[in-house]
Tab-separated table of C-alpha atoms (C1' of nucleotides) in Angstrom:
chain	number	residue	atom	x	y	z
A	860	UNK	CA	58.377	18.073	60.697
A	861	UNK	CA	57.387	14.739	61.466
A	862	UNK	CA	53.769	15.383	61.973
A	863	UNK	CA	52.802	11.497	63.485
A	864	UNK	CA	52.613	12.785	67.595
A	865	UNK	CA	51.287	16.581	66.383
A	866	UNK	CA	47.373	16.340	67.201
A	867	UNK	CA	45.674	19.466	64.490
A	868	UNK	CA	43.919	22.156	66.836
A	869	UNK	CA	42.990	24.419	63.983
A	870	UNK	CA	43.646	24.972	60.400
A	871	UNK	CA	47.033	27.145	61.824
A	872	UNK	CA	47.453	25.230	64.845
A	873	UNK	CA	49.221	21.900	66.126
A	874	UNK	CA	49.321	20.697	69.047
A	875	UNK	CA	52.137	18.101	70.635
A	876	UNK	CA	50.112	16.622	73.261
A	877	UNK	CA	52.269	16.215	76.934
A	878	UNK	CA	54.417	13.534	77.397
A	879	UNK	CA	56.843	11.894	79.073
A	880	UNK	CA	58.804	14.731	81.150
A	881	UNK	CA	56.231	17.676	79.206
A	882	UNK	CA	54.581	19.156	82.143
A	883	UNK	CA	52.435	21.107	79.167
A	884	UNK	CA	51.796	20.470	75.379
A	885	UNK	CA	53.843	22.220	72.907
A	886	UNK	CA	51.901	24.358	70.183
A	887	UNK	CA	52.629	25.426	66.591
A	888	UNK	CA	51.036	27.946	65.224
A	889	UNK	CA	51.806	27.233	60.943
A	890	UNK	CA	50.192	26.498	58.013
A	891	UNK	CA	50.910	22.823	57.138
A	892	UNK	CA	53.150	23.651	54.651
A	893	UNK	CA	55.112	25.927	57.094
A	894	UNK	CA	55.110	23.229	59.739
A	895	UNK	CA	55.850	20.412	57.280
A	896	UNK	CA	59.135	22.335	55.879
A	897	UNK	CA	60.078	22.903	59.620
A	898	UNK	CA	63.172	20.914	61.098
A	899	UNK	CA	62.133	17.920	63.459
A	900	UNK	CA	64.455	19.705	66.130
A	901	UNK	CA	61.629	22.747	66.481
A	902	UNK	CA	59.225	20.070	67.457
A	903	UNK	CA	62.065	18.445	70.023
A	904	UNK	CA	62.917	21.657	71.018
A	905	UNK	CA	59.542	22.801	72.171
A	906	UNK	CA	58.884	19.293	73.805
A	907	UNK	CA	62.150	19.877	76.013
A	908	UNK	CA	60.866	23.807	76.752
A	909	UNK	CA	57.700	22.023	77.760
A	910	UNK	CA	59.791	19.963	80.797
A	911	UNK	CA	60.783	22.745	82.299
A	912	UNK	CA	59.754	23.936	86.093
A	913	UNK	CA	57.043	26.001	86.416
A	914	UNK	CA	55.556	26.644	82.704
A	915	UNK	CA	52.035	27.395	82.225
A	916	UNK	CA	49.963	26.569	79.669
A	917	UNK	CA	52.213	25.640	76.761
A	918	UNK	CA	55.383	25.664	74.927
A	919	UNK	CA	54.651	28.021	71.829
A	920	UNK	CA	56.104	28.365	68.538
A	921	UNK	CA	55.128	31.151	66.090
A	922	UNK	CA	55.043	30.418	62.443
A	923	UNK	CA	58.650	31.504	61.479
A	924	UNK	CA	60.348	29.108	64.177
A	925	UNK	CA	63.192	27.016	63.330
A	926	UNK	CA	66.077	25.492	65.477
A	927	UNK	CA	67.971	27.736	67.906
A	928	UNK	CA	70.166	27.516	70.816
A	929	UNK	CA	67.895	25.446	73.539
A	930	UNK	CA	64.751	26.871	73.021
A	931	UNK	CA	63.826	27.354	69.210
A	932	UNK	CA	64.011	30.896	67.506
A	933	UNK	CA	60.584	31.922	67.245
A	934	UNK	CA	59.673	30.359	70.790
A	935	UNK	CA	57.691	31.692	73.232
A	936	UNK	CA	57.380	30.010	76.873
A	937	UNK	CA	55.837	31.791	80.338
A	938	UNK	CA	56.716	30.730	83.588
A	939	UNK	CA	55.156	31.509	87.209
A	940	UNK	CA	57.548	32.228	90.128
A	941	UNK	CA	55.059	31.009	92.464
A	942	UNK	CA	55.174	27.363	90.851
A	943	UNK	CA	59.105	26.912	91.089
A	944	UNK	CA	59.339	28.640	87.684
A	945	UNK	CA	62.259	29.340	85.884
A	946	UNK	CA	64.104	32.007	84.163
A	947	UNK	CA	66.674	30.664	81.091
A	948	UNK	CA	68.966	32.345	79.286
A	949	UNK	CA	69.013	30.193	76.006
A	950	UNK	CA	65.225	31.264	76.197
A	951	UNK	CA	66.104	35.280	75.592
A	952	UNK	CA	69.025	34.480	73.494
A	953	UNK	CA	72.417	35.966	73.335
A	954	UNK	CA	71.330	39.347	71.117
A	955	UNK	CA	69.222	40.667	74.150
A	956	UNK	CA	66.407	42.634	73.096
A	957	UNK	CA	67.510	42.588	69.716
A	958	UNK	CA	64.354	44.542	67.965
A	959	UNK	CA	62.915	46.261	64.910
A	960	UNK	CA	62.223	49.950	64.852
A	961	UNK	CA	60.665	51.896	62.202
A	962	UNK	CA	60.693	55.679	61.082
A	963	UNK	CA	58.139	57.708	59.156
A	964	UNK	CA	60.556	60.030	56.671
A	965	UNK	CA	57.194	61.816	55.645
A	966	UNK	CA	58.476	61.202	51.677
A	967	UNK	CA	56.955	59.238	48.961
A	968	UNK	CA	58.546	57.018	46.863
A	969	UNK	CA	58.984	59.919	43.805
A	970	UNK	CA	60.535	61.734	46.665
A	971	UNK	CA	63.822	59.181	47.037
A	972	UNK	CA	63.580	57.003	43.713
A	973	UNK	CA	66.160	58.961	41.934
A	974	UNK	CA	68.239	59.935	44.928
A	975	UNK	CA	68.465	56.227	45.889
A	976	UNK	CA	72.393	55.500	45.153
A	977	UNK	CA	73.229	58.890	47.552
A	978	UNK	CA	70.790	57.784	49.997
A	979	UNK	CA	72.663	54.402	50.505
A	980	UNK	CA	76.019	56.284	50.476
A	981	UNK	CA	75.267	58.866	53.006
A	982	UNK	CA	73.721	56.143	55.263
A	983	UNK	CA	76.460	53.608	54.575
A	984	UNK	CA	79.117	56.400	55.584
A	985	UNK	CA	77.155	57.220	58.911
A	986	UNK	CA	75.873	53.849	60.430
A	987	UNK	CA	78.463	51.867	61.633
A	988	UNK	CA	77.976	48.357	60.290
A	989	UNK	CA	79.813	44.889	60.791
A	990	UNK	CA	81.534	42.418	63.206
A	991	UNK	CA	83.342	44.557	65.835
A	992	UNK	CA	82.360	47.990	64.258
A	993	UNK	CA	82.725	50.716	67.210
A	994	UNK	CA	80.932	53.959	67.006
A	995	UNK	CA	81.747	57.619	67.903
A	996	UNK	CA	80.842	57.139	71.738
A	997	UNK	CA	83.021	56.038	74.310
A	998	UNK	CA	81.388	55.082	77.775
A	999	UNK	CA	83.032	56.184	81.106
A	1000	UNK	CA	81.903	53.647	83.880
A	1001	UNK	CA	79.345	55.842	85.317
A	1002	UNK	CA	77.661	56.668	81.566
A	1003	UNK	CA	77.853	53.211	81.176
A	1004	UNK	CA	75.772	52.571	84.156
A	1005	UNK	CA	73.535	55.442	83.481
A	1006	UNK	CA	72.750	54.467	80.218
A	1007	UNK	CA	71.691	50.364	81.265
A	1008	UNK	CA	69.378	51.831	83.798
A	1009	UNK	CA	68.121	54.643	81.267
A	1010	UNK	CA	68.098	53.107	77.893
A	1011	UNK	CA	66.299	55.196	75.232
A	1012	UNK	CA	65.567	57.810	77.930
A	1013	UNK	CA	69.053	58.078	78.863
A	1014	UNK	CA	69.864	58.422	75.134
A	1015	UNK	CA	67.495	60.865	74.674
A	1016	UNK	CA	68.524	62.762	77.729
A	1017	UNK	CA	72.014	62.819	76.186
A	1018	UNK	CA	70.702	64.558	73.234
A	1019	UNK	CA	70.017	61.436	70.562
A	1020	UNK	CA	66.143	62.368	70.246
A	1021	UNK	CA	63.153	63.670	71.465
A	1022	UNK	CA	60.768	63.285	73.866
A	1023	UNK	CA	58.215	62.354	71.728
A	1024	UNK	CA	59.914	59.224	70.761
A	1025	UNK	CA	59.910	57.899	74.090
A	1026	UNK	CA	56.169	57.167	73.822
A	1027	UNK	CA	56.249	54.983	70.504
A	1028	UNK	CA	58.648	52.320	72.678
A	1029	UNK	CA	58.074	49.364	74.706
A	1030	UNK	CA	58.106	50.142	78.613
A	1031	UNK	CA	58.342	53.845	77.045
A	1032	UNK	CA	61.733	53.138	76.227
A	1033	UNK	CA	63.477	52.209	79.808
A	1034	UNK	CA	62.973	48.812	81.152
A	1035	UNK	CA	62.854	48.823	84.612
A	1036	UNK	CA	64.231	46.810	87.206
A	1037	UNK	CA	67.793	46.829	85.365
A	1038	UNK	CA	70.644	45.938	87.442
A	1039	UNK	CA	73.859	47.334	86.283
A	1040	UNK	CA	75.952	45.191	89.043
A	1041	UNK	CA	74.775	42.367	87.562
A	1042	UNK	CA	76.671	42.688	84.477
A	1043	UNK	CA	80.285	42.076	84.196
A	1044	UNK	CA	83.315	44.269	83.669
A	1045	UNK	CA	83.834	41.784	80.637
A	1046	UNK	CA	80.161	42.750	79.178
A	1047	UNK	CA	80.872	46.283	79.648
A	1048	UNK	CA	83.995	46.506	78.193
A	1049	UNK	CA	83.025	44.844	75.250
A	1050	UNK	CA	79.761	47.354	75.056
A	1051	UNK	CA	82.421	50.769	75.903
A	1052	UNK	CA	82.668	51.505	72.205
A	1053	UNK	CA	80.063	49.753	70.697
A	1054	UNK	CA	76.889	52.276	71.219
A	1055	UNK	CA	75.270	53.444	68.245
A	1056	UNK	CA	76.541	50.452	65.612
A	1057	UNK	CA	74.437	48.017	63.655
A	1058	UNK	CA	76.345	44.761	64.036
A	1059	UNK	CA	76.842	42.033	61.944
A	1060	UNK	CA	74.434	39.004	61.005
A	1061	UNK	CA	70.575	39.760	59.852
A	1062	UNK	CA	70.991	43.199	61.506
A	1063	UNK	CA	70.218	45.913	59.129
A	1064	UNK	CA	69.194	49.296	58.428
A	1065	UNK	CA	66.802	49.481	55.079
A	1066	UNK	CA	64.658	51.851	53.419
A	1067	UNK	CA	61.329	50.895	52.397
A	1068	UNK	CA	58.273	51.992	50.640
A	1069	UNK	CA	54.680	51.054	51.696
A	1070	UNK	CA	53.621	48.459	48.974
A	1071	UNK	CA	50.330	47.634	49.873
A	1072	UNK	CA	47.595	48.123	52.559
A	1073	UNK	CA	45.641	45.193	54.435
A	1074	UNK	CA	43.909	46.749	57.338
A	1075	UNK	CA	43.046	50.348	56.395
A	1076	UNK	CA	41.622	51.372	60.161
A	1077	UNK	CA	44.883	50.645	61.719
A	1078	UNK	CA	47.475	51.790	59.044
A	1079	UNK	CA	45.506	55.154	59.484
A	1080	UNK	CA	46.109	55.082	63.375
A	1081	UNK	CA	49.705	54.008	62.318
A	1082	UNK	CA	49.761	57.029	60.013
A	1083	UNK	CA	50.722	54.871	57.094
A	1084	UNK	CA	49.857	55.407	53.656
A	1085	UNK	CA	50.364	53.620	49.972
A	1086	UNK	CA	53.733	55.401	48.339
A	1087	UNK	CA	55.158	56.429	52.148
A	1088	UNK	CA	58.739	56.021	52.914
A	1089	UNK	CA	59.824	54.561	56.039
A	1090	UNK	CA	63.188	53.860	57.394
A	1091	UNK	CA	63.481	50.622	59.542
A	1092	UNK	CA	66.391	49.553	62.010
A	1093	UNK	CA	66.893	45.888	63.367
A	1094	UNK	CA	69.361	45.304	65.805
A	1095	UNK	CA	70.336	44.860	69.813
A	1096	UNK	CA	72.748	44.700	72.540
A	1097	UNK	CA	76.186	44.053	70.519
A	1098	UNK	CA	78.637	42.446	72.594
A	1099	UNK	CA	77.063	43.388	75.668
A	1100	UNK	CA	74.219	41.060	75.552
A	1101	UNK	CA	76.046	38.330	74.010
A	1102	UNK	CA	78.370	38.408	76.759
A	1103	UNK	CA	75.754	38.697	79.587
A	1104	UNK	CA	74.328	35.675	77.927
A	1105	UNK	CA	77.593	33.675	77.785
A	1106	UNK	CA	78.229	34.585	81.543
A	1107	UNK	CA	74.935	33.203	83.026
A	1108	UNK	CA	74.545	30.554	80.826
A	1109	UNK	CA	77.997	29.045	82.239
A	1110	UNK	CA	76.277	30.013	85.737
A	1111	UNK	CA	73.101	28.668	85.117
A	1112	UNK	CA	73.967	25.002	84.092
A	1113	UNK	CA	75.751	24.634	87.605
A	1114	UNK	CA	72.938	26.567	89.300
A	1115	UNK	CA	70.249	24.230	87.736
A	1116	UNK	CA	72.246	21.275	88.615
A	1117	UNK	CA	72.397	22.447	92.030
A	1118	UNK	CA	68.388	23.049	92.213
A	1119	UNK	CA	67.795	19.450	91.363
A	1120	UNK	CA	66.726	20.730	88.076
A	1121	UNK	CA	67.042	17.994	85.337
A	1122	UNK	CA	67.562	19.365	82.156
A	1123	UNK	CA	66.788	17.507	79.134
A	1124	UNK	CA	69.497	19.601	76.991
A	1125	UNK	CA	72.486	21.373	78.869
A	1126	UNK	CA	71.442	24.531	76.901
A	1127	UNK	CA	68.261	25.181	78.360
A	1128	UNK	CA	70.298	26.184	81.776
A	1129	UNK	CA	68.137	27.872	83.573
A	1130	UNK	CA	67.759	29.266	87.268
A	1131	UNK	CA	64.411	29.384	89.546
A	1132	UNK	CA	63.182	32.887	89.266
A	1133	UNK	CA	62.612	32.907	93.074
A	1134	UNK	CA	66.942	32.630	93.250
A	1135	UNK	CA	69.836	35.081	94.045
A	1136	UNK	CA	71.137	33.953	90.168
A	1137	UNK	CA	67.694	34.021	88.595
A	1138	UNK	CA	66.911	37.607	89.722
A	1139	UNK	CA	70.605	38.682	88.803
A	1140	UNK	CA	69.651	37.087	85.687
A	1141	UNK	CA	66.856	39.279	85.531
A	1142	UNK	CA	68.672	42.348	86.675
A	1143	UNK	CA	71.156	41.963	83.684
A	1144	UNK	CA	68.914	41.113	80.982
A	1145	UNK	CA	66.830	44.300	81.788
A	1146	UNK	CA	69.990	46.054	81.666
A	1147	UNK	CA	70.762	44.909	78.092
A	1148	UNK	CA	67.381	45.438	76.716
A	1149	UNK	CA	68.218	49.137	77.902
A	1150	UNK	CA	71.092	48.884	76.121
A	1151	UNK	CA	69.436	47.775	72.915
A	1152	UNK	CA	67.098	50.399	73.129
A	1153	UNK	CA	69.554	53.235	73.957
A	1154	UNK	CA	71.584	51.641	70.468
A	1155	UNK	CA	68.267	51.915	68.451
A	1156	UNK	CA	68.152	55.676	69.704
A	1157	UNK	CA	71.735	56.632	69.006
A	1158	UNK	CA	71.593	55.110	65.584
A	1159	UNK	CA	67.735	56.805	64.975
A	1160	UNK	CA	69.837	59.807	65.677
A	1161	UNK	CA	72.556	58.660	62.528
A	1162	UNK	CA	69.768	57.761	60.354
A	1163	UNK	CA	67.850	61.559	61.106
A	1164	UNK	CA	71.761	63.101	60.322
A	1165	UNK	CA	71.652	61.168	57.413
A	1166	UNK	CA	68.568	61.969	55.574
A	1167	UNK	CA	68.832	65.617	56.750
A	1168	UNK	CA	71.894	65.841	54.278
A	1169	UNK	CA	69.834	64.907	51.469
A	1170	UNK	CA	66.397	66.373	52.541
A	1171	UNK	CA	67.002	69.595	54.797
A	1172	UNK	CA	64.923	69.958	57.618
A	1173	UNK	CA	63.130	66.770	57.861
A	1174	UNK	CA	62.330	64.754	60.756
A	1175	UNK	CA	61.741	61.026	61.127
A	1176	UNK	CA	59.252	60.244	64.059
A	1177	UNK	CA	59.120	56.816	65.191
A	1178	UNK	CA	56.197	54.570	64.040
A	1179	UNK	CA	57.169	51.994	67.026
A	1180	UNK	CA	59.758	49.868	68.518
A	1181	UNK	CA	59.577	46.166	69.068
A	1182	UNK	CA	62.225	43.874	71.176
A	1183	UNK	CA	61.867	40.204	69.835
A	1184	UNK	CA	64.483	38.705	72.309
A	1185	UNK	CA	63.359	39.312	75.794
A	1186	UNK	CA	61.732	38.069	79.036
A	1187	UNK	CA	59.385	40.140	80.697
A	1188	UNK	CA	57.476	40.082	84.126
A	1189	UNK	CA	53.434	40.497	82.633
A	1190	UNK	CA	50.169	39.715	83.736
A	1191	UNK	CA	48.096	37.319	81.779
A	1192	UNK	CA	44.562	36.013	82.422
A	1193	UNK	CA	44.767	31.892	82.651
A	1194	UNK	CA	41.442	30.165	83.038
A	1195	UNK	CA	39.843	33.184	84.153
A	1196	UNK	CA	42.478	34.244	86.519
A	1197	UNK	CA	45.057	37.109	86.459
A	1198	UNK	CA	48.539	35.627	86.954
A	1199	UNK	CA	52.158	37.465	86.824
A	1200	UNK	CA	53.954	35.528	84.663
A	1201	UNK	CA	57.817	35.735	83.356
A	1202	UNK	CA	57.467	35.805	79.483
A	1203	UNK	CA	60.530	34.302	77.595
A	1204	UNK	CA	59.899	35.588	73.783
A	1205	UNK	CA	62.882	34.482	71.492
A	1206	UNK	CA	62.661	35.674	68.262
A	1207	UNK	CA	58.710	36.511	68.941
A	1208	UNK	CA	57.351	39.473	69.260
A	1209	UNK	CA	55.056	41.088	72.132
A	1210	UNK	CA	51.449	41.921	70.200
A	1211	UNK	CA	49.195	43.328	72.619
A	1212	UNK	CA	45.577	43.276	71.513
A	1213	UNK	CA	43.543	46.695	70.803
A	1214	UNK	CA	42.730	48.152	74.387
A	1215	UNK	CA	45.878	47.386	76.044
A	1216	UNK	CA	46.993	49.985	78.903
A	1217	UNK	CA	50.473	50.264	77.758
A	1218	UNK	CA	49.594	51.017	74.222
A	1219	UNK	CA	50.246	54.652	73.212
A	1220	UNK	CA	46.845	56.207	73.139
A	1221	UNK	CA	46.816	56.854	69.404
A	1222	UNK	CA	47.414	53.269	68.706
A	1223	UNK	CA	44.991	51.687	71.475
A	1224	UNK	CA	41.967	51.241	69.322
A	1225	UNK	CA	44.010	48.983	67.060
A	1226	UNK	CA	46.596	47.108	68.781
A	1227	UNK	CA	50.307	47.250	69.299
A	1228	UNK	CA	52.216	47.656	66.074
A	1229	UNK	CA	54.030	44.424	65.800
A	1230	UNK	CA	56.831	45.151	63.279
A	1231	UNK	CA	58.246	41.992	60.905
A	1232	UNK	CA	61.499	42.113	59.660
A	1233	UNK	CA	61.835	39.970	56.397
A	1234	UNK	CA	64.872	39.168	54.959
A	1235	UNK	CA	66.970	41.496	52.794
A	1236	UNK	CA	65.146	41.786	49.370
A	1237	UNK	CA	62.000	40.715	50.042
A	1238	UNK	CA	58.765	42.095	52.078
A	1239	UNK	CA	58.694	43.611	55.742
A	1240	UNK	CA	55.461	43.835	57.353
A	1241	UNK	CA	53.498	45.869	59.753
A	1242	UNK	CA	51.002	44.166	62.013
A	1243	UNK	CA	48.748	44.896	64.232
A	1244	UNK	CA	48.372	42.843	67.953
A	1245	UNK	CA	45.325	40.301	67.424
A	1246	UNK	CA	42.837	42.838	67.740
A	1247	UNK	CA	38.973	41.069	67.914
A	1248	UNK	CA	40.830	37.456	67.993
A	1249	UNK	CA	41.891	37.724	71.707
A	1250	UNK	CA	45.248	36.988	72.441
A	1251	UNK	CA	47.356	33.972	72.212
A	1252	UNK	CA	50.653	32.628	73.263
A	1253	UNK	CA	50.628	35.193	76.261
A	1254	UNK	CA	50.402	38.041	73.101
A	1255	UNK	CA	53.086	36.988	71.259
A	1256	UNK	CA	53.616	36.973	67.474
A	1257	UNK	CA	56.165	36.084	64.917
A	1258	UNK	CA	59.435	38.122	64.406
A	1259	UNK	CA	60.547	37.584	60.787
A	1260	UNK	CA	60.294	35.135	57.880
A	1261	UNK	CA	62.892	32.589	59.735
A	1262	UNK	CA	65.921	30.915	58.480
A	1263	UNK	CA	65.126	28.415	55.938
A	1264	UNK	CA	68.450	26.900	56.028
A	1265	UNK	CA	72.055	27.119	57.563
A	1266	UNK	CA	74.442	30.272	56.990
A	1267	UNK	CA	76.905	27.081	55.973
A	1268	UNK	CA	74.336	25.835	53.423
A	1269	UNK	CA	73.642	29.481	52.389
A	1270	UNK	CA	77.281	30.255	51.648
A	1271	UNK	CA	77.543	26.928	49.956
A	1272	UNK	CA	74.689	28.151	47.504
A	1273	UNK	CA	75.079	31.917	46.926
A	1274	UNK	CA	77.900	34.370	46.497
A	1275	UNK	CA	77.884	37.782	48.053
A	1276	UNK	CA	78.641	39.616	44.820
A	1277	UNK	CA	75.883	38.094	42.840
A	1278	UNK	CA	73.199	38.598	45.241
A	1279	UNK	CA	73.945	41.952	45.461
A	1280	UNK	CA	74.053	42.587	41.759
A	1281	UNK	CA	70.864	40.482	41.385
A	1282	UNK	CA	69.480	42.565	44.119
A	1283	UNK	CA	70.470	46.060	42.569
A	1284	UNK	CA	69.017	44.907	39.205
A	1285	UNK	CA	65.598	45.150	40.652
A	1286	UNK	CA	66.308	48.410	42.136
A	1287	UNK	CA	67.105	47.276	45.679
A	1288	UNK	CA	70.536	48.950	46.953
A	1289	UNK	CA	72.676	46.836	49.261
A	1290	UNK	CA	75.654	48.409	51.072
A	1291	UNK	CA	77.454	45.982	53.281
A	1292	UNK	CA	81.300	45.368	54.528
A	1293	UNK	CA	80.853	41.763	54.437
A	1294	UNK	CA	80.378	39.722	50.921
A	1295	UNK	CA	80.162	36.866	52.896
A	1296	UNK	CA	77.543	38.483	55.265
A	1297	UNK	CA	75.021	38.776	52.409
A	1298	UNK	CA	75.863	35.343	50.765
A	1299	UNK	CA	74.266	34.337	54.311
A	1300	UNK	CA	71.505	36.618	54.245
A	1301	UNK	CA	70.712	36.069	50.657
A	1302	UNK	CA	66.780	36.163	50.627
A	1303	UNK	CA	66.078	32.292	49.593
A	1304	UNK	CA	67.931	31.682	52.923
A	1305	UNK	CA	64.852	32.559	54.490
A	1306	UNK	CA	61.405	31.151	54.728
A	1307	UNK	CA	58.673	32.908	52.369
A	1308	UNK	CA	58.011	36.208	54.922
A	1309	UNK	CA	54.328	36.349	52.917
A	1310	UNK	CA	53.321	32.996	54.061
A	1311	UNK	CA	54.727	33.423	57.726
A	1312	UNK	CA	52.452	36.634	57.889
A	1313	UNK	CA	49.500	35.232	56.738
A	1314	UNK	CA	49.823	32.502	59.123
A	1315	UNK	CA	50.137	34.346	61.915
A	1316	UNK	CA	47.235	36.433	61.096
A	1317	UNK	CA	45.022	32.873	60.045
A	1318	UNK	CA	46.092	31.617	63.626
A	1319	UNK	CA	44.603	34.638	64.917
A	1320	UNK	CA	48.123	35.945	66.480
A	1321	UNK	CA	48.038	39.120	65.073
A	1322	UNK	CA	46.191	41.301	61.696
A	1323	UNK	CA	48.226	42.252	58.521
A	1324	UNK	CA	48.453	46.080	58.206
A	1325	UNK	CA	50.600	47.237	55.785
A	1326	UNK	CA	53.487	45.206	53.429
A	1327	UNK	CA	56.806	47.324	52.950
A	1328	UNK	CA	59.020	47.012	49.632
A	1329	UNK	CA	62.803	47.347	50.845
A	1330	UNK	CA	64.618	50.315	48.404
A	1331	UNK	CA	67.941	50.756	50.241
A	1332	UNK	CA	69.681	48.145	52.950
A	1333	UNK	CA	72.833	49.119	55.069
A	1334	UNK	CA	73.794	45.326	55.817
A	1335	UNK	CA	75.645	44.458	58.978
B	1386	DA	C1'	73.633	36.899	67.424
B	1387	DT	C1'	79.096	37.182	68.552
B	1388	DG	C1'	86.551	41.076	69.592
B	1389	DT	C1'	82.657	34.099	64.387
B	1390	DT	C1'	87.562	29.306	69.717
B	1391	DC	C1'	89.705	31.726	76.846
DNA sequence: ATGTTC
């Protein structure tokens, strides 16, 4: 990134002052090395987002940011409905409510080390993975609507988990305001057979060990000790989210023109929050959030069954479940005023600071668990919402390592087979239906996740709690 | 991310 137009606010904060059509500045939270390595398109995209009607404070990019559809991935932007604010399908992304859920296994490294190959095989057999994969469930129209309204709560009531799971999920497992009638028949049809499936791309199920603790107090609150084994699921709303994104993007291109919104980029298509289309999109997007929460709940059940094959009687309670592709209505204080905002987080994790009323009581003293999925074969991280430093970017943090190159470039550089073999030699077992997918997800196709989370911490977005090392990865 | 181009 050419930084000549940027002003450095602090060692980990870079401001692109408002100019031209920008209504607010753009701000990137990153180290100098990370921001210099970012594509110039990230700067162009935050400038474009900053020009949208009703945006407040700034258009933000997290340290893992990279070029995306309209909005950068790793982007955060909040809008005020009372000031003509908009909602944008491209600001949420196509994989609506893609997110990360971590489960405690109660096992230690020594318990699983010798069983790793069997664990990998059992998980791979039970977890449907890959493009177009289908699950054991076939939802009727009535069940589909109940799922879209109920999210993980619907899944728990259908036998896919325990009541206790719900307290460890954002929104207590059920996003309010979902409108199944705003979801097209096509979107429902695509999802009918896909509940309880991992999908493809960067989605995975990983068995991990807590390698090192960085914040003992928060680790204790989260129930983490060195040597603990976790199971982590990274996936989203499958075909449904993608179809909703496609449907509404098309409608928003027309609606934006009709509302007289000049779009700097067609991919920023949006609708006023205070409009019929804006309300319908929010209803459909919230239904897709519930779809993703239900999907991760069903995958949790499959994961528990797989572990129980090797460890009879085992329980896998939730650590937490975060969604990192959403638009959520939240209250934030701006210039001393409490305001109701619609916060788009696209490849960005909500990161409530300590004391937030929506956090489970046992986490309230240390802040929200922020689950960071690393790239395949590299570390993942648990962070805590910005305790002590105050919230930034509407209480948001990074979501992963962030791609450092395109899938195309990764395919040119690596072969899936050798990536699998090299990771196996390091004790990391990969199981995937797609060697091509594995090549696209090669560890070096991503930024250094350690540098990303360090920048997130030093920018004040979140605090590092624990680093996790992968043992087994079921790759979609 | 994605029935990888209705």
